[in-house]
Short mmCIF file of C-alpha atoms in Angstrom, two decimals:
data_model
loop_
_atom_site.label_atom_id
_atom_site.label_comp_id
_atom_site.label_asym_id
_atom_site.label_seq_id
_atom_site.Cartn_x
_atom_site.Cartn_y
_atom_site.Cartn_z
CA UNK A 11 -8.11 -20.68 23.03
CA UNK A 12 -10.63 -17.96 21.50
CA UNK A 13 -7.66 -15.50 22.34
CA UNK A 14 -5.14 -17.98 20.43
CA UNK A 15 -7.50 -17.91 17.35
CA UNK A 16 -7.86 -14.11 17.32
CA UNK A 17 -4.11 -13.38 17.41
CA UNK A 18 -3.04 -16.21 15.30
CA UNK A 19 -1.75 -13.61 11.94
CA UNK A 20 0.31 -12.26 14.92
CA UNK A 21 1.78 -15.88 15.56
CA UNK A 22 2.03 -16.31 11.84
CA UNK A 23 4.18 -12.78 11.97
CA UNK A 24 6.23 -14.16 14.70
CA UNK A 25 6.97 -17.74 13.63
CA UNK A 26 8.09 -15.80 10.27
CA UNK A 27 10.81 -13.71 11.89
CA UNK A 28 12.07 -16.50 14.10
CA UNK A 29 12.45 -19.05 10.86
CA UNK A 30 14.48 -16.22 8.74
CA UNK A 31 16.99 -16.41 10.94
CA UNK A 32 17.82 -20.08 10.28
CA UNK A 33 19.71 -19.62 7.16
CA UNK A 34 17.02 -21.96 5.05
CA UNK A 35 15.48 -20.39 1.48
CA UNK A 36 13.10 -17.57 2.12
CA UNK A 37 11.05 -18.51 -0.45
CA UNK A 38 10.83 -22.43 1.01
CA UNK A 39 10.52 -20.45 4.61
CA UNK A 40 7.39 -18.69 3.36
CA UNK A 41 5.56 -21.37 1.68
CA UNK A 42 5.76 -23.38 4.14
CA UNK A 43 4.55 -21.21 6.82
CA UNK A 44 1.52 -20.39 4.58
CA UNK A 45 0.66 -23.99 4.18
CA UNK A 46 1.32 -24.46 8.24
CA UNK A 47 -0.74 -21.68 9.36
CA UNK A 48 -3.88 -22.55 6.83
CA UNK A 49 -3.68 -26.13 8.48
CA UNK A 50 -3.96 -24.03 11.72
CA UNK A 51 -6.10 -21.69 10.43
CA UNK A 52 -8.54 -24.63 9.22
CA UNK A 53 -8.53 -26.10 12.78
CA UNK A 54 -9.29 -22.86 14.30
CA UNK A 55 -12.75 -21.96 12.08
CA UNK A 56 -10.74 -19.20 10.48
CA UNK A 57 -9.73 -20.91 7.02
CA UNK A 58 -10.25 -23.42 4.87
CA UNK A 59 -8.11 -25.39 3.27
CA UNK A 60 -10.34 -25.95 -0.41
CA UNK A 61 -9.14 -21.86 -0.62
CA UNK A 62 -5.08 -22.87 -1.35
CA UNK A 63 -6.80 -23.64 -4.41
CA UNK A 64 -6.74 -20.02 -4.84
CA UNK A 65 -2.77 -19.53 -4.60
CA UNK A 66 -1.99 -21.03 -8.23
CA UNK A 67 -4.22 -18.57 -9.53
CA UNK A 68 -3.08 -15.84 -7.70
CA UNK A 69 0.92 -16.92 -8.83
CA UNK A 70 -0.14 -17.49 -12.64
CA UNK A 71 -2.90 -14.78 -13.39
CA UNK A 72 -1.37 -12.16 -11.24
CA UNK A 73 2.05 -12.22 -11.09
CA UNK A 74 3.43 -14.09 -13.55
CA UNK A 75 0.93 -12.29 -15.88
CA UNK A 76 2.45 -8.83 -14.69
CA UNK A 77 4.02 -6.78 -18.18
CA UNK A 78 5.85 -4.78 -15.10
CA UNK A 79 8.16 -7.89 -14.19
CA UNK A 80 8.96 -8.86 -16.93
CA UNK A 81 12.17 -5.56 -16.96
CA UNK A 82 13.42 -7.73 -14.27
CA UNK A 83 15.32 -9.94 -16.11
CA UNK A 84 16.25 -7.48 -18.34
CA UNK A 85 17.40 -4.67 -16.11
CA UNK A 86 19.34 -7.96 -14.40
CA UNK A 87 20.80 -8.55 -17.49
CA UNK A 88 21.92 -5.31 -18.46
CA UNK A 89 23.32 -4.77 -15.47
CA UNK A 90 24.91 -7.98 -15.24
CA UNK A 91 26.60 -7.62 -19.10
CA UNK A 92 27.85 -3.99 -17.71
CA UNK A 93 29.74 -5.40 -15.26
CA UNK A 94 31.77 -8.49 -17.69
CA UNK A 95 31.69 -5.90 -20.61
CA UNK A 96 34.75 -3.85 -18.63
CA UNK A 97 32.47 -0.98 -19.32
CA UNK A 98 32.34 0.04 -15.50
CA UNK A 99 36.15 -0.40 -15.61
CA UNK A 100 36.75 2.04 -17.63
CA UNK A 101 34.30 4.87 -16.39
CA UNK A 102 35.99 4.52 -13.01
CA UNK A 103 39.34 5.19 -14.50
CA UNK A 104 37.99 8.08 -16.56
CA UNK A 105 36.03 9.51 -12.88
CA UNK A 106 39.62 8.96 -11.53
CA UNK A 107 41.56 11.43 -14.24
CA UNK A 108 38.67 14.11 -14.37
CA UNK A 109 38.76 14.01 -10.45
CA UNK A 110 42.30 14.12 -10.15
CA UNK A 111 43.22 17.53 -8.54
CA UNK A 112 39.94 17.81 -6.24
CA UNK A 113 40.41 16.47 -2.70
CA UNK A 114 38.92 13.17 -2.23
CA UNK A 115 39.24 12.89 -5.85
CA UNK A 116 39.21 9.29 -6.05
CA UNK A 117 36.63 8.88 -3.35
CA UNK A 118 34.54 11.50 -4.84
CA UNK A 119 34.82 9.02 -8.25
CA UNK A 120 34.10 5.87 -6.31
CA UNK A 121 30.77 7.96 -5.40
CA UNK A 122 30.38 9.31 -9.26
CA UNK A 123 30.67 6.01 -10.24
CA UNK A 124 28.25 4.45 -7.73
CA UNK A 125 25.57 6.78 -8.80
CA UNK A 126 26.27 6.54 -12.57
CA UNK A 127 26.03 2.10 -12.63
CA UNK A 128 23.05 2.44 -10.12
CA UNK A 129 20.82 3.78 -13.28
CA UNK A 130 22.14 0.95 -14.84
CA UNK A 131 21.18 -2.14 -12.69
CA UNK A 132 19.69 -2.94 -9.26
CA UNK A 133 21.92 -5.67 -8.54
CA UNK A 134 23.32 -4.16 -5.08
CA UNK A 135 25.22 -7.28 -4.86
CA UNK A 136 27.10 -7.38 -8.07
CA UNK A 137 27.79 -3.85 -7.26
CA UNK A 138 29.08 -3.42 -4.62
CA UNK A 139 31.82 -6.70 -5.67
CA UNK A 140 32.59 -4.33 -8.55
CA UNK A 141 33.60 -1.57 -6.93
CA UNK A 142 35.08 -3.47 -4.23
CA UNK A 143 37.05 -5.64 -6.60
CA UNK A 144 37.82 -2.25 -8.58
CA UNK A 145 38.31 0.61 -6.49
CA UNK A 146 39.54 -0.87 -2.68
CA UNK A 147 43.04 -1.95 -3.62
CA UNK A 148 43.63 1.40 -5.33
CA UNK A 149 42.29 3.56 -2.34
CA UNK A 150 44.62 1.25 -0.16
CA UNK A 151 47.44 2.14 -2.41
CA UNK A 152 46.50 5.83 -2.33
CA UNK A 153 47.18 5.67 1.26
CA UNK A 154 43.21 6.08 2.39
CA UNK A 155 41.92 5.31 5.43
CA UNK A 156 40.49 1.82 5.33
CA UNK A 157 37.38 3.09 7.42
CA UNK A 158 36.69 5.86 4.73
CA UNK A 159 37.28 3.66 1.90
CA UNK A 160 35.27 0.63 2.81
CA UNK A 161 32.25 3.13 3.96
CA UNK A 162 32.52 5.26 0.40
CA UNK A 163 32.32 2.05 -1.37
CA UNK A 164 29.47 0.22 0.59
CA UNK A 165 27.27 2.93 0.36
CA UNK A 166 27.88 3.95 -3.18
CA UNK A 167 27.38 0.25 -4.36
CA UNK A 168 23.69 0.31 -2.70
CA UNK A 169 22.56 3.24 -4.60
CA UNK A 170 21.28 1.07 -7.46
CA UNK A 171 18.49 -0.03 -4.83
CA UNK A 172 17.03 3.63 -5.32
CA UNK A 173 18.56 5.34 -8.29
CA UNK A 174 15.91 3.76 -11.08
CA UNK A 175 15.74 1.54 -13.02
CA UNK A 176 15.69 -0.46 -9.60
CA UNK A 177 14.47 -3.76 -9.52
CA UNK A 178 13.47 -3.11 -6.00
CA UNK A 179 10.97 -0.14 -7.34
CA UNK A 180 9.63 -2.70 -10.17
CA UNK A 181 8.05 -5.14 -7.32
CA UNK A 182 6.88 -2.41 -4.72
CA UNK A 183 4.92 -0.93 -7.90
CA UNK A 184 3.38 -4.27 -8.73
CA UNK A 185 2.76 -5.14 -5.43
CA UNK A 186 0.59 -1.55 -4.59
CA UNK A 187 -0.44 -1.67 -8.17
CA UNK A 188 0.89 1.74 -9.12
CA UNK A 189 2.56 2.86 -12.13
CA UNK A 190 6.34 1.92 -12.40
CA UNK A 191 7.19 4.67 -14.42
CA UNK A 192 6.10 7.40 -11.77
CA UNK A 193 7.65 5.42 -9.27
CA UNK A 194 10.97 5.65 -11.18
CA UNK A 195 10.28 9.44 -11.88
CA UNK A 196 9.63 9.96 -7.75
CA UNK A 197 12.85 7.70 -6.52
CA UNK A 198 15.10 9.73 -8.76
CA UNK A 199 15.55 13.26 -6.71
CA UNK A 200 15.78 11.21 -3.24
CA UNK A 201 18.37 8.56 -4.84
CA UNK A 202 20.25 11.85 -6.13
CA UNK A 203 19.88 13.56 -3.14
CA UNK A 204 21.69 10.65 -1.05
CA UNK A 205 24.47 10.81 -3.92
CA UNK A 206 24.71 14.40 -3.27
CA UNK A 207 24.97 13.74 1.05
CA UNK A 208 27.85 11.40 0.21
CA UNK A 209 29.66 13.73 -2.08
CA UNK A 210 29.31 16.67 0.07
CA UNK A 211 30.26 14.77 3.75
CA UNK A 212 33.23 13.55 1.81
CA UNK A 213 34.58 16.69 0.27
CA UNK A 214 34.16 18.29 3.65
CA UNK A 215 36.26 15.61 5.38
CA UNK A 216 38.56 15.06 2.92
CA UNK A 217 39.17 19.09 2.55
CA UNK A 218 39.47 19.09 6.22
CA UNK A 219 41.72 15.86 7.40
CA UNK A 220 43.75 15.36 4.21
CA UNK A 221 45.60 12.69 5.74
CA UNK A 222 42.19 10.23 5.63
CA UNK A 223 42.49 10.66 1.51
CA UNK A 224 46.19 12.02 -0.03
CA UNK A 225 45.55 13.03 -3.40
CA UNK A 226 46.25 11.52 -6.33
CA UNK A 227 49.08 12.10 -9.16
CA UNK A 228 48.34 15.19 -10.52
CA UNK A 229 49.93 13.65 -13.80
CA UNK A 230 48.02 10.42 -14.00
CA UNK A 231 45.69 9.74 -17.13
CA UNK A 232 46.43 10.53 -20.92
CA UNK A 233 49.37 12.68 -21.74
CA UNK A 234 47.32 15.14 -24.20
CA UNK A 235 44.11 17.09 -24.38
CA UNK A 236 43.16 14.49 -28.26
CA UNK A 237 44.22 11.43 -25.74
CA UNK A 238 42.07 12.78 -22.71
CA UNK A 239 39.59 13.25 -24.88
CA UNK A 240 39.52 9.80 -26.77
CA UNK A 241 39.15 8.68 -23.19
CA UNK A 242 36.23 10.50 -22.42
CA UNK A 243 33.87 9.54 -25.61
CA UNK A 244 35.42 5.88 -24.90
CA UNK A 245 34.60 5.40 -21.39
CA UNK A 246 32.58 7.73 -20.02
CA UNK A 247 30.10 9.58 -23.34
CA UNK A 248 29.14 5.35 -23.49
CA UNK A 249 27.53 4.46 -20.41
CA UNK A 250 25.67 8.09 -19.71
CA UNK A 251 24.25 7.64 -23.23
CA UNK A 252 22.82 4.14 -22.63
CA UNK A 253 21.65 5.35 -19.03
CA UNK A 254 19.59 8.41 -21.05
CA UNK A 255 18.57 6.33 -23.56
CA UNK A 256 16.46 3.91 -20.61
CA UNK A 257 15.57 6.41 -17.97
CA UNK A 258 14.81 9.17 -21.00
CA UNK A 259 12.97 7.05 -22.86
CA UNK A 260 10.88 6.52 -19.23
CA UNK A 261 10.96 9.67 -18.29
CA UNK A 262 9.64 11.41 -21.68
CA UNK A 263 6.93 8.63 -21.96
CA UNK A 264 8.23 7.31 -25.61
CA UNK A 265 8.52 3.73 -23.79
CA UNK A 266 7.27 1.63 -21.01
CA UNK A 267 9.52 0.87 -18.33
CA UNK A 268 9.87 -2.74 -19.78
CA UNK A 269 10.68 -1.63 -23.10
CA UNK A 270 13.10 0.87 -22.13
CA UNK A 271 14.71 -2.48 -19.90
CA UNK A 272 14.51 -4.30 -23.51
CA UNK A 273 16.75 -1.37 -25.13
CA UNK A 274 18.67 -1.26 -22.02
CA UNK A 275 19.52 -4.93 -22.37
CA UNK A 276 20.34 -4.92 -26.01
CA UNK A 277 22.42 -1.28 -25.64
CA UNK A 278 24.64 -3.43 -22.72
CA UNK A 279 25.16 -5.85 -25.56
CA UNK A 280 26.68 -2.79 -27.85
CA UNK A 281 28.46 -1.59 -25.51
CA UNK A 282 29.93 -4.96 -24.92
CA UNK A 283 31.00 -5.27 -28.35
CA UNK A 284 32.27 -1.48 -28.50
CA UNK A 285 34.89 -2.73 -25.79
CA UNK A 286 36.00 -6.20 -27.56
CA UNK A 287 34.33 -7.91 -24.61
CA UNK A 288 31.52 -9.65 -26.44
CA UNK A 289 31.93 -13.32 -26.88
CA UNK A 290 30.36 -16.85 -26.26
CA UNK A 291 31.63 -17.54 -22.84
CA UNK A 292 30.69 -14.15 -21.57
CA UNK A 293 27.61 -14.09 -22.86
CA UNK A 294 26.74 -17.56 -21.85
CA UNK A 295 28.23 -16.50 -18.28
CA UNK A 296 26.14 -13.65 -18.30
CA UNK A 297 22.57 -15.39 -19.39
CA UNK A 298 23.38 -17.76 -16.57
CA UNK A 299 24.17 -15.05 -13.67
CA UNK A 300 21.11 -13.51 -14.62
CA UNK A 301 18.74 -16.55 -14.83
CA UNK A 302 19.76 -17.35 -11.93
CA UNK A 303 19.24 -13.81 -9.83
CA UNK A 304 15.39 -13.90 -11.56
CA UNK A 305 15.13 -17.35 -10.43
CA UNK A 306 15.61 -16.34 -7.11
CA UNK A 307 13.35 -13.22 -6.95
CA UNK A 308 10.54 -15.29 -8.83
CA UNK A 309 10.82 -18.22 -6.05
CA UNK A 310 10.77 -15.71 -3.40
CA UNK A 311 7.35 -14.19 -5.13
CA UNK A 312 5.59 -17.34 -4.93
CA UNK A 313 6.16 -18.02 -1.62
CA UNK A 314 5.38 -14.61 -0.55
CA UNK A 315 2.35 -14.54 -2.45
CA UNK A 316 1.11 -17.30 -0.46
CA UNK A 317 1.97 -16.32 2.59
CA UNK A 318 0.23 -12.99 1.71
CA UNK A 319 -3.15 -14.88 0.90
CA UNK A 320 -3.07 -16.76 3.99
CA UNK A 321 -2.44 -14.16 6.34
CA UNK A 322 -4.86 -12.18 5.17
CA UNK A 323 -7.73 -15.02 5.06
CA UNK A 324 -7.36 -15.78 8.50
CA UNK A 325 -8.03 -11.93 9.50
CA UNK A 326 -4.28 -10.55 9.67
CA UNK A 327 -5.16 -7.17 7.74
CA UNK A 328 -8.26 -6.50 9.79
CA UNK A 329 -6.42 -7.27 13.18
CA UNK A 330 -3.37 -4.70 12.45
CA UNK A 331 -6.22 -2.10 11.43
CA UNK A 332 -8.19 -2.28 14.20
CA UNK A 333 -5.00 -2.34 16.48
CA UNK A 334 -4.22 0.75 15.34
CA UNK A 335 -7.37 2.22 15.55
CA UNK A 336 -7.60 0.99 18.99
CA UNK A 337 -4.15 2.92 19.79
CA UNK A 338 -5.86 6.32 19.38
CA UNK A 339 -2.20 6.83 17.61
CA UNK A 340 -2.24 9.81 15.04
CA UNK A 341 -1.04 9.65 11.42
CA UNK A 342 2.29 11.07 11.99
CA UNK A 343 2.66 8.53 15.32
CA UNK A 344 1.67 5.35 12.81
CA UNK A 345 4.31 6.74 10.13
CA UNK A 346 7.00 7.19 12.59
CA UNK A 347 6.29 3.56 13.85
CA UNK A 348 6.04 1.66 10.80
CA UNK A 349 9.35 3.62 9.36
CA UNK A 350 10.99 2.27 12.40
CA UNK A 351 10.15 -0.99 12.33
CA UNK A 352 11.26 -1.40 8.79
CA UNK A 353 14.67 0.27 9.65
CA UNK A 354 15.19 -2.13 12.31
CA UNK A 355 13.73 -5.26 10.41
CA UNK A 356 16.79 -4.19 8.34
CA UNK A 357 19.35 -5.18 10.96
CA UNK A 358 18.27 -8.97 10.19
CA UNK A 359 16.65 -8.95 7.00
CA UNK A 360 17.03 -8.04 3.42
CA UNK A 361 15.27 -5.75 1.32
CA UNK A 362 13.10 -8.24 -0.51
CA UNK A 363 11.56 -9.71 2.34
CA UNK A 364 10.95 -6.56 4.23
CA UNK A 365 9.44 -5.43 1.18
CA UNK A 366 6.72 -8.47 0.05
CA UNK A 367 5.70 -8.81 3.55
CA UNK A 368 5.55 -5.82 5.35
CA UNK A 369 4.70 -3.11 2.16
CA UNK A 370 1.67 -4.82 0.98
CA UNK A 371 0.33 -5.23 4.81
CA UNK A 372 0.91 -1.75 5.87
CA UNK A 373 0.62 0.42 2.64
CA UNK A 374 -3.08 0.23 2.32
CA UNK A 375 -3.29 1.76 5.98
CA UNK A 376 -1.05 5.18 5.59
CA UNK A 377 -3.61 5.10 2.48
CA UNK A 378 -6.06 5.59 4.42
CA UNK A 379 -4.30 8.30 6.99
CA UNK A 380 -5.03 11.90 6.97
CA UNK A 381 -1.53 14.00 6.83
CA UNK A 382 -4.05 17.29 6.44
CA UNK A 383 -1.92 19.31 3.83
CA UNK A 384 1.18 18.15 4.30
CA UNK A 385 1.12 15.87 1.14
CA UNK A 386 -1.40 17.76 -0.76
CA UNK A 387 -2.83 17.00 -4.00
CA UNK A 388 -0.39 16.58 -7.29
CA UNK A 389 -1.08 17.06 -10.89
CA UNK A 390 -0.70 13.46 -12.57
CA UNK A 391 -0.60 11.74 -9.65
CA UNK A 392 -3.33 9.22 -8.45
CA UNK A 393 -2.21 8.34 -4.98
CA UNK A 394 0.29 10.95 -3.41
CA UNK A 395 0.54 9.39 -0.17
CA UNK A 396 0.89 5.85 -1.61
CA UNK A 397 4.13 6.95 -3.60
CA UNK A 398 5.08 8.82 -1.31
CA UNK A 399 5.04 6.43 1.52
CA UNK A 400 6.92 3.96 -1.35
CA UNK A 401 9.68 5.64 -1.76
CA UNK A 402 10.43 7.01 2.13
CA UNK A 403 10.12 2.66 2.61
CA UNK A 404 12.30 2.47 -0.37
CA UNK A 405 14.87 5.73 0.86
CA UNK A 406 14.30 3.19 4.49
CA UNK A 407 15.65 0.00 2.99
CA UNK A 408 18.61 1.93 1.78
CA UNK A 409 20.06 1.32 5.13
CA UNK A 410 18.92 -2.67 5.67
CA UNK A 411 22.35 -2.92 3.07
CA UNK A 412 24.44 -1.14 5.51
CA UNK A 413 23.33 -2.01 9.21
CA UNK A 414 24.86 -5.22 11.02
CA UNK A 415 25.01 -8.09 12.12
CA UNK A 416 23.09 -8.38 8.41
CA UNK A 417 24.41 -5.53 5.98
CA UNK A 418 24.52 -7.78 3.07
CA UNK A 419 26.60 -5.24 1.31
CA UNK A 420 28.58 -5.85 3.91
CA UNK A 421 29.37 -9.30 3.78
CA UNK A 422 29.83 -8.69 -0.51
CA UNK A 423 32.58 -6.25 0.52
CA UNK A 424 34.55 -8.36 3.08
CA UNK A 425 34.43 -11.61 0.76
CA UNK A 426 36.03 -9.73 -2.00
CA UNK A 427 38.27 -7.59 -0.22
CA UNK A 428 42.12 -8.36 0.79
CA UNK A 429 42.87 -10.17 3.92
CA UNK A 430 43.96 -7.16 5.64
CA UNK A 431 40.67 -5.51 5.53
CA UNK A 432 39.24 -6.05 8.91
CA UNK A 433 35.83 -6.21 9.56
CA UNK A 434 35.42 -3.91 12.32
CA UNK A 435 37.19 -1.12 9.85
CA UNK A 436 33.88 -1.71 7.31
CA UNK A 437 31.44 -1.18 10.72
CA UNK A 438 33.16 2.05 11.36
CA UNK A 439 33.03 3.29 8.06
CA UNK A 440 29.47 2.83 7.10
CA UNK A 441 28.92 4.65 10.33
CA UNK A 442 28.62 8.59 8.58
CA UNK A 443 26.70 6.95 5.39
CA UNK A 444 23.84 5.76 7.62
CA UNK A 445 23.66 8.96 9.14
CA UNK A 446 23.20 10.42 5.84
CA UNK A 447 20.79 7.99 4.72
CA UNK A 448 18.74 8.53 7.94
CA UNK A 449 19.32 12.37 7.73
CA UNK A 450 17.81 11.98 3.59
CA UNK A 451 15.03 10.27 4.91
CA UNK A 452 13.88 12.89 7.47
CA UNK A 453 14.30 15.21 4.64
CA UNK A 454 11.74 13.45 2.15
CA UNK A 455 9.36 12.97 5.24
CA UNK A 456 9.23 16.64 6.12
CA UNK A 457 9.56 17.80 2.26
CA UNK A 458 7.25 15.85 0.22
CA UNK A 459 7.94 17.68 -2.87
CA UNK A 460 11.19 16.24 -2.95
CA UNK A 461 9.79 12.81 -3.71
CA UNK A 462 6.21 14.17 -5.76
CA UNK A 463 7.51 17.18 -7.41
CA UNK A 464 9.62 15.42 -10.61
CA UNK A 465 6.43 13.27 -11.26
CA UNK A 466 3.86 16.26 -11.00
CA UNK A 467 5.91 18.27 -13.34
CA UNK A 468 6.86 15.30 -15.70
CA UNK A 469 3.44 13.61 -16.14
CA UNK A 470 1.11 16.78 -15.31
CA UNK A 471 2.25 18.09 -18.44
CA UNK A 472 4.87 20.71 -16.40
#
């Protein structure tokens, strides 16, 4: 029994992974494991039960009271209004004529593309139907291989979990308490770098086995250099202005990340009208897509905050410490570890619950770790190895999109695609990109300069 009680946060951690996998709300899943466990907990001489008394508190003076959350909703809806606007439409179109005459051209602009409406929302969801909606029935005209072109298209669609603003980054950074804005200004050079794996791999293939990508009509887009041109400060000069105008405005410290989500929000609404795409029933169907996206997220943070607050109570962050300080492990032996387990947690789950229960639980710890020099000290940053250790969890979680049985880009892509697209052809062709995204990883973990350097130099004055 006195064994029982000791491990019981481990019983807690188990009974959690078992439930996801029934289908039923995470947030409803959480809760009620938090108000099971302090029943248990109670029983055992661990808990009590007069300290749920605490949870409301926690929810309404912590984070509900958070400034940080609050560019959630607006990042949602300027991603959101993107999307109906036509705006990402257009810029694909306009990728698709510059591209033209380079191999892979059109996958090279499905990539372009990717990387360009990930600084514009962190909906990986709405996305990845985009592109899948926009781009997959042209690359199966174009003759591509449906491996190459589902994998191109899956991957690209997930960048907007990395490439800021990323609504993703916005709750690690409130839940470590760390500044969003240097989180943004860290994830950019590893969410670029991916971009720049995935362009690379697929010039090299598509230079190499032409017959995966035939290229496109050398003739296709406007007839003359004024037409070409109108295109270009139509449909592409738009977007990259808003996208400067938010992550600038970040970056160069004339706004906070959720005012820079406020002009983001109301530049989406421009843009909207710029394109004849702003009306009432759009932006009614937009408000609504939205509320109910931050709905979710919100549910899923009160039920995770109690769960937090219970595990923790009954002794769950002092077991896992002194676990590992039982293991005689090193620091590079508990990174290793932990980055696997959340790579493989993201076979089964998604990002958001990987990231309120295991990140709050295990970033304190490599906190505390000694990586001797490897990290170092940074000019205008507070905790180096926290961010650090952020991002190579956030770089991580790239894959949890891509991996079955799971990939939830996954499923987005084969609900939207054409009957003939076979499942087994999207499993094969996110193959390469999860190599990549493993291979960007290692790269950040043995390079920590490319995730702290950008942040030193921005906000240690350069």
């Amino acid at each position: 029994m006195e064994f029982l009680i000791e491990y019981l946060p481990l019983v807690m951690f188990a009974v959690l992974a078992i439930l996801l996998f029934s289908g039923y709300p995470v947030a409803f899943i959480l809760g009620g494991i938090a108000l099971l466990f302090a029943v248990l907990g109670d029983l055992a001489g661990t808990f009590r039960l007069q300290q749920l008394t605490l949870i409301p508190l926690r929810i309404y003076g912590g984070t509900m009271e958070s400034l940080v959350l609050v560019a959630i909703p607006m990042f949602t809806f300027m991603g959101t209004m993107l999307e109906k606007s036509g705006a990402a439409r257009d810029l694909l179109y306009a990728l698709q004529v510059m591209l033209r005459r380079v191999p892979g051209g059109l996958a090279l602009s499905v990539t372009l593309m990717g990387t360009i409406m990930a600084a514009t929302t962190g909906i990986i969801g709405a996305s990845v139907v985009m592109i899948t909606l926009m781009a997959l029935p042209v690359m199966m005209k174009a003759g591509y291989s449906m491996p190459l072109a589902t994998g191109t298209i899956a991957s690209s669609g997930t960048l907007g979990i990395l490439i800021p603003p990323s609504i993703m980054l916005v709750i690690m950074s409130d839940l470590l308490s760390v500044p969003v804005g240097t989180v943004f200004i860290a994830a950019l050079m590893p969410g670029l770098l991916l971009a720049a794996l995935y362009f690379v791999y697929l010039l090299v293939i598509c230079r190499f086995k032409p017959q995966l990508a035939p290229p496109m009509d050398e003739d296709m887009g406007p007839a003359t250099r004024g037409e070409f041109w109108a295109m270009i400060f139509r449909s592409f000069i738009p977007p990259i202005f808003l996208i400067l105008c938010v992550l600038g405005s970040i970056f160069l410290g004339f706004a906070t990340p959720t005012e820079a989500a406020g002009v983001g929000a109301f530049g989406s609404i421009l843009l909207a009208a710029f394109n004849k795409q702003l009306n009432w029933e759009n932006f009614v169907e937009v408000c609504r897509r939205s509320a109910l996206t931050v709905a979710m997220l919100f549910g899923i943070f009160v039920g995770a905050t109690a769960f937090a607050f219970v595990f923790k109570s009954i002794g769950g962050e002092h077991l896992i410490i002194d676990i590992i300080n039982g293991s005689s492990a090193g620091p590079w032996s508990i990174l290793i570890v932990l980055l696997a387990m959340v790579f493989f947690l993201g076979f089964f789950f998604d990002w958001i619950e990987i990231t309120l229960i295991v990140l709050p639980i295990f970033a304190p710890i490599v906190g505390l770790l000694d990586f001797g020099g490897h990290v170092g000290d940074w000019e205008g940053i507070s905790q180096p190895i926290i961010i650090w250790f952020l991002i190579l969890v956030a770089v991580n979680l790239q894959t949890s999109f891509l991996t079955p049985p799971f990939g939830f880009a996954l499923f987005y892509m084969k609900g939207v695609a054409p009957p003939e697209v076979r499942i087994q052809d999207i499993y094969k062709g996110i193959i390469p990109f999860v190599m990549l995204q493993i291979f960007g990883l290692m790269l950040c973990v043995a390079f920590p300069s490319i995730v702290l350097w950008f942040p030193s130099y921005m906000l240690g004055g350069g």
